[in-house]
Amino acid sequence: MNQQIRDLLTFDSAHIWHPYTSLERPLPAYPVASAKGVRIRLTDGRDLIDGMASWWCAIHGYNHPRLNAAAKAQMENMAHVMFGGLTHFPAVELSRLLVELTPEGLETVFLCDSGSVSVEVAMKMALQYWQAKGEPQKKRFATIRNGYHGDTFGAMGVCDPDTGMHSLFSGFLVQNYFADAPRITFQMPWDESDIQSLTDILDMHAQQTAAIILEPVVQGAGGMRFYHPRYVARVRQLADQYKVLFIADEIATGFGRTGKLFACEHAGVCPDIMCVGKALTGGTLTLAATLTTADVARVVGSGDPGVFMHGPTFMGNPLACAVAVASTRLLLESDWEQKIRSIEARMREGFAPIAGLPQVADVRVLGAIGVVEMNAPVDVARMQASFVAAGVWVRPFGKLVYIMPPYIISDTDLDRLCAAMCQVIERYEP
Ligand SMILES: *Cc1c(COP(=O)(O)O)cnc(C)c1O
């Protein structure tokens, strides 16, 4: 390792926070020189096959010429202008696309900077909606256990109460209502008892509940669990029946990852409010959006103070919007449905050899998401090092070792990725 890289790592571990880390006990971070396609190149020249798509984002792989060209063209024009009192083509084009592609009924778009912020925006919309309707006591949210909605305070308040950060920040977080996590998986036959816990909560607390918020069909960082689309369809019915709004957090599931463009399509329903983010710009820049129905928008605008009370500095950033337009068009032009089906089939086959291992509790695949749940939490640093040694980038958390590769991954690379998963998990010693 040369001196420059050594200095970089020394400074990094002494001064820089990484996601969920401690500066007292820094975990190794691998220095990246560049990334292209499905390869992440480390500064020592090693190429890793990317299994993470940088947390659901890089669906077209890295350094894509079309996304780069969109960013460059927009940069030559303007990188940013404020969105208060000004508008521009990239924001309008993107919003037009989002209204067109998302479930019928979602007609307005709030552009924001990150997934967590789009969840805060969704929750504030629901609160202002009931305020305007003359039902200001509807201030709580109902959700399901094992959810993950982001790291800001509103979002944390609807993350799983045990694995989330509730006890740590108790007193600061609002008490929300948590139904049991769905138990009927995507493939199992539907059973109405699965929705009982949520129904009970609404029976008791609908008067105080502004909205049901959940990740449709796939729960991401809260456990990587896949559940029955009928659950989502029932949530839509219950929301109407009990007069609460339905917020779908599609930040992880959006843009094809589960085999449908949006996971709500598995259930054939339209939420009242929907959050998108992550793959929105193909992993190039941070951007998210909150979509709502004309009804929610009209009611929010009719109440006091007559406007929606949110407006981030970088709202509608033209650079991010231009790349998001390019990324979305690129996706639509590709044969993404066929590609996701093929990734799904290949992962199922690729994971088959480890399904019966004693250290493995469950193997599950849906769309371009492959999950191996171990019997006990893994030593992340040690397992990650084994993956790097095997030439792939996989970052486990807790008991979960999972991949969600860029959609453009070749069969050969995907087979190598699955083989590395099998090999590392087989040889892993707790
Ligand atoms: C990642 C994620 C978020 C938070 O998005 P950030 O961009 O990290 O703030 C919210 N909800 C879901 C379902 C996510 O996967």
Short mmCIF file of C-alpha atoms and ligand atoms in Angstrom, two decimals:
data_model
loop_
_atom_site.label_atom_id
_atom_site.label_comp_id
_atom_site.label_asym_id
_atom_site.label_seq_id
_atom_site.Cartn_x
_atom_site.Cartn_y
_atom_site.Cartn_z
CA MET A 1 0.00 0.00 0.00
CA ASN A 2 1.48 3.36 -0.93
CA GLN A 3 1.87 6.26 1.48
CA GLN A 4 -0.98 8.32 0.02
CA ILE A 5 -3.50 5.52 0.53
CA ARG A 6 -2.16 4.84 4.01
CA ASP A 7 -2.68 8.54 4.87
CA LEU A 8 -6.21 8.44 3.44
CA LEU A 9 -7.15 5.47 5.59
CA THR A 10 -5.55 6.89 8.70
CA PHE A 11 -7.42 10.17 8.37
CA ASP A 12 -10.65 8.37 7.48
CA SER A 13 -10.66 6.10 10.49
CA ALA A 14 -9.71 8.92 12.88
CA HIS A 15 -12.05 11.68 11.63
CA ILE A 16 -14.83 10.48 9.36
CA TRP A 17 -18.18 8.94 10.30
CA HIS A 18 -19.45 6.15 8.07
CA PRO A 19 -23.03 4.83 8.27
CA TYR A 20 -23.69 3.36 11.72
CA THR A 21 -20.08 3.40 12.92
CA SER A 22 -18.05 4.46 15.90
CA LEU A 23 -14.86 6.49 15.75
CA GLU A 24 -13.76 4.65 18.87
CA ARG A 25 -13.85 1.30 17.10
CA PRO A 26 -13.66 2.08 13.37
CA LEU A 27 -14.34 -0.83 11.03
CA PRO A 28 -12.20 -1.22 7.92
CA ALA A 29 -13.29 0.84 4.89
CA TYR A 30 -11.97 -0.18 1.48
CA PRO A 31 -10.59 2.70 -0.62
CA VAL A 32 -12.30 2.89 -4.03
CA ALA A 33 -10.50 4.33 -7.06
CA SER A 34 -13.34 4.14 -9.56
CA ALA A 35 -16.42 2.19 -10.56
CA LYS A 36 -17.75 1.18 -13.97
CA GLY A 37 -20.58 -1.09 -14.96
CA VAL A 38 -20.86 -3.81 -12.33
CA ARG A 39 -17.25 -3.37 -11.13
CA ILE A 40 -15.95 -1.41 -8.15
CA ARG A 41 -12.20 -0.89 -8.49
CA LEU A 42 -10.18 -0.60 -5.30
CA THR A 43 -7.07 1.57 -5.17
CA ASP A 44 -4.88 -1.54 -5.10
CA GLY A 45 -6.23 -2.42 -8.56
CA ARG A 46 -8.60 -5.20 -7.48
CA ASP A 47 -11.98 -5.26 -9.23
CA LEU A 48 -15.01 -6.34 -7.21
CA ILE A 49 -18.30 -7.52 -8.72
CA ASP A 50 -20.92 -5.30 -7.11
CA GLY A 51 -23.70 -7.15 -5.32
CA MET A 52 -25.25 -4.13 -3.57
CA ALA A 53 -26.02 -1.56 -6.29
CA SER A 54 -24.89 0.87 -3.56
CA TRP A 55 -27.98 0.09 -1.44
CA TRP A 56 -30.65 -0.35 -4.14
CA CYS A 57 -29.52 2.68 -6.18
CA ALA A 58 -27.15 1.84 -9.06
CA ILE A 59 -29.63 -0.12 -11.19
CA HIS A 60 -27.79 0.66 -14.44
CA GLY A 61 -24.34 0.03 -12.94
CA TYR A 62 -21.73 2.74 -12.36
CA ASN A 63 -20.40 5.44 -14.64
CA HIS A 64 -23.14 4.96 -17.22
CA PRO A 65 -22.50 7.07 -20.35
CA ARG A 66 -26.16 8.12 -20.68
CA LEU A 67 -26.39 9.30 -17.06
CA ASN A 68 -23.00 11.01 -17.30
CA ALA A 69 -24.06 12.78 -20.50
CA ALA A 70 -27.29 13.99 -18.86
CA ALA A 71 -25.33 15.33 -15.87
CA LYS A 72 -22.74 17.04 -18.08
CA ALA A 73 -25.35 18.67 -20.32
CA GLN A 74 -27.28 19.95 -17.33
CA MET A 75 -24.08 21.14 -15.64
CA GLU A 76 -23.21 23.27 -18.69
CA ASN A 77 -26.65 24.82 -18.39
CA MET A 78 -27.11 25.25 -14.64
CA ALA A 79 -26.29 23.00 -11.71
CA HIS A 80 -28.83 24.54 -9.38
CA VAL A 81 -31.31 27.34 -8.86
CA MET A 82 -33.68 27.77 -5.94
CA PHE A 83 -37.15 26.24 -6.41
CA GLY A 84 -38.97 28.97 -4.50
CA GLY A 85 -40.60 31.08 -7.22
CA LEU A 86 -38.58 29.46 -10.04
CA THR A 87 -39.10 26.32 -12.08
CA HIS A 88 -37.25 24.50 -14.87
CA PHE A 89 -37.47 21.74 -17.46
CA PRO A 90 -35.63 19.00 -15.53
CA ALA A 91 -38.07 19.24 -12.57
CA VAL A 92 -41.13 19.39 -14.82
CA GLU A 93 -39.98 16.55 -17.08
CA LEU A 94 -39.19 14.34 -14.11
CA SER A 95 -42.47 15.10 -12.36
CA ARG A 96 -44.40 14.40 -15.57
CA LEU A 97 -42.64 11.02 -15.83
CA LEU A 98 -43.34 10.16 -12.18
CA VAL A 99 -47.04 11.04 -12.44
CA GLU A 100 -47.27 8.92 -15.59
CA LEU A 101 -45.42 5.87 -14.22
CA THR A 102 -46.71 5.64 -10.66
CA PRO A 103 -50.13 4.11 -9.92
CA GLU A 104 -53.09 5.94 -11.45
CA GLY A 105 -54.35 8.52 -8.98
CA LEU A 106 -51.01 9.95 -7.83
CA GLU A 107 -50.92 13.33 -9.50
CA THR A 108 -48.76 15.74 -7.53
CA VAL A 109 -45.03 15.62 -6.84
CA PHE A 110 -42.93 17.05 -4.01
CA LEU A 111 -39.22 16.82 -4.91
CA CYS A 112 -36.82 16.45 -2.01
CA ASP A 113 -33.25 15.58 -1.24
CA SER A 114 -33.28 12.11 0.32
CA GLY A 115 -35.49 9.18 1.18
CA SER A 116 -35.81 10.09 4.85
CA VAL A 117 -36.91 13.60 3.94
CA SER A 118 -39.52 12.25 1.52
CA VAL A 119 -40.91 10.16 4.42
CA GLU A 120 -41.02 13.25 6.67
CA VAL A 121 -42.84 15.08 3.87
CA ALA A 122 -45.34 12.21 3.49
CA MET A 123 -46.04 12.20 7.24
CA LYS A 124 -46.42 15.99 7.37
CA MET A 125 -48.83 15.85 4.42
CA ALA A 126 -50.96 13.31 6.27
CA LEU A 127 -50.98 15.48 9.42
CA GLN A 128 -51.86 18.65 7.51
CA TYR A 129 -54.58 16.71 5.65
CA TRP A 130 -56.42 15.80 8.86
CA GLN A 131 -55.78 19.21 10.36
CA ALA A 132 -57.50 20.73 7.33
CA LYS A 133 -60.36 18.23 7.62
CA GLY A 134 -61.03 19.41 11.17
CA GLU A 135 -59.66 16.23 12.75
CA PRO A 136 -56.45 17.49 14.36
CA GLN A 137 -56.44 14.58 16.85
CA LYS A 138 -55.36 12.25 14.02
CA LYS A 139 -51.64 12.60 14.76
CA ARG A 140 -50.36 9.04 15.06
CA PHE A 141 -49.24 6.53 12.48
CA ALA A 142 -50.00 2.84 12.20
CA THR A 143 -47.35 0.59 10.71
CA ILE A 144 -46.03 -2.97 10.79
CA ARG A 145 -43.07 -4.33 12.70
CA ASN A 146 -39.73 -4.90 10.93
CA GLY A 147 -40.19 -1.73 8.89
CA TYR A 148 -37.49 0.75 7.96
CA HIS A 149 -38.32 4.27 6.80
CA GLY A 150 -35.16 6.30 7.38
CA ASP A 151 -33.06 7.88 10.11
CA THR A 152 -34.72 11.26 10.73
CA PHE A 153 -37.02 11.64 13.74
CA GLY A 154 -40.42 11.26 12.08
CA ALA A 155 -39.18 8.32 10.03
CA MET A 156 -37.47 6.69 13.04
CA GLY A 157 -40.79 6.83 14.88
CA VAL A 158 -42.25 4.34 12.39
CA CYS A 159 -39.17 2.09 12.10
CA ASP A 160 -39.32 -1.24 13.94
CA PRO A 161 -39.64 -0.44 17.66
CA ASP A 162 -37.14 -3.14 18.70
CA THR A 163 -34.44 -3.16 16.03
CA GLY A 164 -35.05 0.54 15.31
CA MET A 165 -33.81 3.25 17.63
CA HIS A 166 -36.86 3.73 19.83
CA SER A 167 -35.40 3.00 23.26
CA LEU A 168 -32.32 5.07 22.51
CA PHE A 169 -34.39 8.14 21.61
CA SER A 170 -37.44 7.41 23.73
CA GLY A 171 -39.07 10.57 25.02
CA PHE A 172 -38.17 12.29 21.80
CA LEU A 173 -40.10 9.96 19.50
CA VAL A 174 -43.88 10.00 19.14
CA GLN A 175 -45.62 6.80 20.21
CA ASN A 176 -47.04 5.18 17.09
CA TYR A 177 -48.99 1.95 16.63
CA PHE A 178 -47.20 -1.22 15.57
CA ALA A 179 -48.99 -4.22 14.12
CA ASP A 180 -47.33 -7.63 13.97
CA ALA A 181 -45.21 -8.04 10.85
CA PRO A 182 -46.97 -10.01 8.10
CA ARG A 183 -46.18 -13.75 8.31
CA ILE A 184 -47.66 -14.91 5.02
CA THR A 185 -44.80 -14.76 2.54
CA PHE A 186 -45.02 -13.74 -1.10
CA GLN A 187 -45.41 -17.35 -2.31
CA MET A 188 -47.66 -18.76 0.44
CA PRO A 189 -51.44 -18.94 0.04
CA TRP A 190 -53.06 -15.85 1.53
CA ASP A 191 -54.63 -16.16 4.95
CA GLU A 192 -56.90 -13.44 6.28
CA SER A 193 -55.58 -13.89 9.84
CA ASP A 194 -52.41 -12.10 8.72
CA ILE A 195 -54.16 -8.73 8.70
CA GLN A 196 -55.86 -9.19 12.12
CA SER A 197 -53.24 -7.37 14.17
CA LEU A 198 -53.46 -4.24 11.99
CA THR A 199 -57.28 -4.44 12.00
CA ASP A 200 -57.26 -4.58 15.82
CA ILE A 201 -55.09 -1.48 15.97
CA LEU A 202 -57.41 0.43 13.66
CA ASP A 203 -60.44 -0.77 15.66
CA MET A 204 -58.93 0.78 18.76
CA HIS A 205 -57.01 3.78 17.42
CA ALA A 206 -58.37 4.88 14.03
CA GLN A 207 -59.64 8.11 15.63
CA GLN A 208 -56.02 9.06 16.48
CA THR A 209 -54.44 7.67 13.31
CA ALA A 210 -53.49 9.91 10.39
CA ALA A 211 -52.10 7.20 8.12
CA ILE A 212 -50.89 3.66 7.74
CA ILE A 213 -47.30 3.71 6.48
CA LEU A 214 -45.45 0.65 5.21
CA GLU A 215 -43.06 -0.69 2.59
CA PRO A 216 -45.26 -2.62 0.15
CA VAL A 217 -44.40 -6.33 -0.33
CA VAL A 218 -40.68 -6.04 0.53
CA GLN A 219 -39.42 -4.81 3.89
CA GLY A 220 -35.86 -3.61 3.35
CA ALA A 221 -33.35 -2.65 6.03
CA GLY A 222 -35.74 -3.77 8.80
CA GLY A 223 -35.30 -7.43 7.94
CA MET A 224 -35.36 -8.04 4.17
CA ARG A 225 -38.74 -9.80 4.39
CA PHE A 226 -41.11 -10.48 1.49
CA TYR A 227 -44.83 -10.61 2.27
CA HIS A 228 -48.10 -11.26 0.47
CA PRO A 229 -49.41 -8.63 -1.97
CA ARG A 230 -52.92 -9.33 -0.64
CA TYR A 231 -51.78 -7.74 2.62
CA VAL A 232 -51.17 -4.49 0.75
CA ALA A 233 -54.55 -4.76 -0.99
CA ARG A 234 -56.22 -5.26 2.42
CA VAL A 235 -54.35 -2.22 3.79
CA ARG A 236 -55.89 -0.13 1.00
CA GLN A 237 -59.38 -1.39 1.98
CA LEU A 238 -58.79 -0.87 5.69
CA ALA A 239 -57.49 2.65 5.10
CA ASP A 240 -60.72 3.54 3.29
CA GLN A 241 -62.91 1.75 5.80
CA TYR A 242 -61.32 3.37 8.87
CA LYS A 243 -60.73 6.76 7.24
CA VAL A 244 -56.96 6.90 7.48
CA LEU A 245 -54.51 7.65 4.66
CA PHE A 246 -52.23 5.01 3.16
CA ILE A 247 -48.58 5.94 2.66
CA ALA A 248 -46.51 3.51 0.55
CA ASP A 249 -42.76 3.81 1.08
CA GLU A 250 -41.37 2.60 -2.27
CA ILE A 251 -37.91 4.06 -1.72
CA ALA A 252 -36.27 0.62 -1.88
CA THR A 253 -38.84 -1.22 -4.00
CA GLY A 254 -39.38 1.40 -6.71
CA PHE A 255 -38.10 1.25 -10.29
CA GLY A 256 -38.40 -2.44 -10.98
CA ARG A 257 -36.50 -4.11 -8.16
CA THR A 258 -39.33 -6.49 -7.14
CA GLY A 259 -40.33 -7.38 -10.71
CA LYS A 260 -42.96 -4.63 -11.03
CA LEU A 261 -42.09 -1.00 -11.66
CA PHE A 262 -43.56 -0.23 -8.21
CA ALA A 263 -44.36 -2.89 -5.60
CA CYS A 264 -47.93 -1.56 -5.11
CA GLU A 265 -48.63 -2.99 -8.59
CA HIS A 266 -48.34 -6.53 -7.16
CA ALA A 267 -51.50 -5.65 -5.22
CA GLY A 268 -53.07 -3.50 -7.92
CA VAL A 269 -53.61 -0.59 -5.53
CA CYS A 270 -52.86 3.10 -5.41
CA PRO A 271 -51.74 4.62 -2.11
CA ASP A 272 -52.75 8.16 -1.08
CA ILE A 273 -49.12 9.15 -0.70
CA MET A 274 -46.04 7.43 -2.11
CA CYS A 275 -42.32 7.95 -1.46
CA VAL A 276 -39.64 7.18 -4.05
CA GLY A 277 -35.88 7.67 -3.85
CA LYS A 278 -32.79 5.46 -4.04
CA ALA A 279 -32.85 4.20 -7.69
CA LEU A 280 -34.54 7.42 -8.85
CA THR A 281 -31.27 8.86 -10.21
CA GLY A 282 -29.73 5.47 -10.94
CA GLY A 283 -27.42 6.06 -7.99
CA THR A 284 -25.77 9.19 -9.38
CA LEU A 285 -27.07 11.92 -7.08
CA THR A 286 -29.28 12.12 -4.03
CA LEU A 287 -32.93 12.79 -4.88
CA ALA A 288 -36.32 11.59 -3.69
CA ALA A 289 -39.95 12.49 -4.23
CA THR A 290 -43.28 12.29 -2.44
CA LEU A 291 -46.32 11.83 -4.67
CA THR A 292 -49.92 12.40 -3.63
CA THR A 293 -53.43 12.30 -5.00
CA ALA A 294 -55.31 15.36 -6.17
CA ASP A 295 -57.60 14.91 -3.14
CA VAL A 296 -54.79 15.07 -0.58
CA ALA A 297 -53.28 18.07 -2.37
CA ARG A 298 -56.62 19.88 -2.50
CA VAL A 299 -57.42 19.27 1.19
CA VAL A 300 -53.92 20.30 2.35
CA GLY A 301 -54.27 23.51 0.33
CA SER A 302 -57.72 24.24 1.73
CA GLY A 303 -56.67 24.13 5.39
CA ASP A 304 -54.83 26.49 7.65
CA PRO A 305 -52.19 27.91 6.83
CA GLY A 306 -53.27 27.11 3.26
CA VAL A 307 -49.88 25.88 2.09
CA PHE A 308 -47.83 22.73 2.62
CA MET A 309 -45.19 23.60 5.21
CA HIS A 310 -41.98 22.21 3.76
CA GLY A 311 -39.35 23.53 1.34
CA PRO A 312 -35.76 22.24 1.34
CA THR A 313 -32.97 24.49 0.03
CA PHE A 314 -31.98 22.02 -2.67
CA MET A 315 -35.57 21.15 -3.61
CA GLY A 316 -35.86 20.15 -7.28
CA ASN A 317 -32.11 20.34 -7.87
CA PRO A 318 -31.84 20.52 -11.69
CA LEU A 319 -28.73 18.34 -11.90
CA ALA A 320 -30.34 15.51 -9.92
CA CYS A 321 -33.64 15.88 -11.81
CA ALA A 322 -31.91 15.74 -15.21
CA VAL A 323 -30.08 12.54 -14.25
CA ALA A 324 -33.30 11.06 -12.83
CA VAL A 325 -35.07 11.70 -16.15
CA ALA A 326 -32.21 10.00 -18.02
CA SER A 327 -32.13 7.05 -15.60
CA THR A 328 -35.88 6.50 -15.75
CA ARG A 329 -35.95 6.66 -19.56
CA LEU A 330 -33.01 4.27 -19.73
CA LEU A 331 -34.91 1.83 -17.51
CA LEU A 332 -38.08 2.07 -19.59
CA GLU A 333 -36.18 1.53 -22.84
CA SER A 334 -34.50 -1.58 -21.45
CA ASP A 335 -36.10 -5.00 -21.27
CA TRP A 336 -36.07 -4.67 -17.47
CA GLU A 337 -38.93 -7.06 -16.71
CA GLN A 338 -37.24 -9.90 -18.56
CA LYS A 339 -33.90 -9.00 -16.95
CA ILE A 340 -35.34 -9.05 -13.41
CA ARG A 341 -37.02 -12.42 -14.08
CA SER A 342 -33.74 -13.84 -15.30
CA ILE A 343 -31.80 -12.48 -12.28
CA GLU A 344 -34.45 -13.97 -9.99
CA ALA A 345 -34.26 -17.41 -11.60
CA ARG A 346 -30.44 -17.40 -11.59
CA MET A 347 -30.24 -16.38 -7.92
CA ARG A 348 -32.70 -19.12 -6.93
CA GLU A 349 -30.53 -21.67 -8.65
CA GLY A 350 -27.30 -20.07 -7.44
CA PHE A 351 -28.34 -20.13 -3.76
CA ALA A 352 -29.72 -23.70 -3.84
CA PRO A 353 -26.48 -25.33 -2.57
CA ILE A 354 -26.53 -23.44 0.76
CA ALA A 355 -30.24 -23.66 1.60
CA GLY A 356 -29.78 -26.67 3.88
CA LEU A 357 -26.64 -25.58 5.77
CA PRO A 358 -26.92 -25.58 9.57
CA GLN A 359 -25.78 -21.94 9.80
CA VAL A 360 -28.48 -20.86 7.32
CA ALA A 361 -32.00 -20.15 8.63
CA ASP A 362 -33.64 -19.16 5.35
CA VAL A 363 -32.92 -18.43 1.71
CA ARG A 364 -35.35 -16.21 -0.19
CA VAL A 365 -35.41 -14.51 -3.55
CA LEU A 366 -37.86 -12.01 -5.03
CA GLY A 367 -37.22 -10.03 -8.20
CA ALA A 368 -33.59 -8.88 -8.17
CA ILE A 369 -33.26 -9.31 -4.39
CA GLY A 370 -31.53 -12.39 -2.95
CA VAL A 371 -31.39 -12.91 0.81
CA VAL A 372 -29.63 -15.48 2.96
CA GLU A 373 -30.71 -15.24 6.59
CA MET A 374 -28.18 -16.77 8.96
CA ASN A 375 -29.00 -18.33 12.31
CA ALA A 376 -27.00 -15.72 14.20
CA PRO A 377 -25.70 -12.21 13.49
CA VAL A 378 -22.49 -12.33 11.47
CA ASP A 379 -19.18 -10.58 12.09
CA VAL A 380 -19.61 -7.96 9.34
CA ALA A 381 -15.95 -6.96 9.04
CA ARG A 382 -14.72 -10.55 8.86
CA MET A 383 -17.35 -11.73 6.41
CA GLN A 384 -16.90 -8.63 4.25
CA ALA A 385 -13.17 -9.32 4.07
CA SER A 386 -13.91 -12.85 2.83
CA PHE A 387 -16.18 -11.40 0.14
CA VAL A 388 -13.50 -8.94 -0.97
CA ALA A 389 -10.98 -11.79 -1.10
CA ALA A 390 -13.48 -13.67 -3.30
CA GLY A 391 -13.67 -10.67 -5.66
CA VAL A 392 -17.20 -9.46 -4.85
CA TRP A 393 -18.74 -6.59 -2.89
CA VAL A 394 -21.36 -7.82 -0.42
CA ARG A 395 -22.10 -6.05 2.85
CA PRO A 396 -24.09 -8.08 5.37
CA PHE A 397 -25.94 -6.66 8.36
CA GLY A 398 -27.17 -8.53 11.41
CA LYS A 399 -28.16 -12.04 10.36
CA LEU A 400 -28.70 -10.99 6.76
CA VAL A 401 -26.34 -11.62 3.88
CA TYR A 402 -28.01 -10.35 0.74
CA ILE A 403 -27.48 -9.13 -2.79
CA MET A 404 -29.41 -6.78 -5.04
CA PRO A 405 -27.11 -6.32 -8.04
CA PRO A 406 -27.37 -3.72 -10.81
CA TYR A 407 -29.92 -4.89 -13.40
CA ILE A 408 -27.25 -4.87 -16.11
CA ILE A 409 -25.24 -7.65 -14.47
CA SER A 410 -24.21 -10.39 -16.93
CA ASP A 411 -25.05 -14.05 -16.35
CA THR A 412 -21.38 -14.83 -15.81
CA ASP A 413 -20.95 -12.10 -13.19
CA LEU A 414 -24.16 -13.08 -11.43
CA ASP A 415 -23.05 -16.71 -11.31
CA ARG A 416 -19.71 -15.61 -9.83
CA LEU A 417 -21.54 -13.47 -7.29
CA CYS A 418 -23.79 -16.36 -6.24
CA ALA A 419 -20.84 -18.76 -6.12
CA ALA A 420 -18.97 -16.33 -3.86
CA MET A 421 -22.05 -16.06 -1.60
CA CYS A 422 -22.18 -19.84 -1.31
CA GLN A 423 -18.46 -20.21 -0.72
CA VAL A 424 -18.17 -17.48 1.92
CA ILE A 425 -21.31 -18.62 3.78
CA GLU A 426 -20.27 -22.28 3.63
CA ARG A 427 -16.87 -21.50 5.12
CA TYR A 428 -18.06 -18.91 7.62
CA GLU A 429 -17.26 -19.85 11.19
CA PRO A 430 -19.29 -18.00 13.81
C1 LIG B 1 -33.28 3.78 2.40
C2 LIG B 1 -34.70 3.90 2.77
C3 LIG B 1 -35.20 5.09 3.35
C4 LIG B 1 -34.32 6.27 3.68
O1 LIG B 1 -33.74 6.83 2.56
P1 LIG B 1 -32.41 7.74 2.71
O2 LIG B 1 -32.15 8.23 1.33
O3 LIG B 1 -31.35 6.83 3.24
O4 LIG B 1 -32.74 8.84 3.67
C5 LIG B 1 -36.54 5.12 3.65
N1 LIG B 1 -37.35 4.08 3.39
C6 LIG B 1 -36.91 2.94 2.83
C7 LIG B 1 -37.86 1.83 2.55
C8 LIG B 1 -35.57 2.81 2.51
O5 LIG B 1 -35.11 1.67 1.97
#
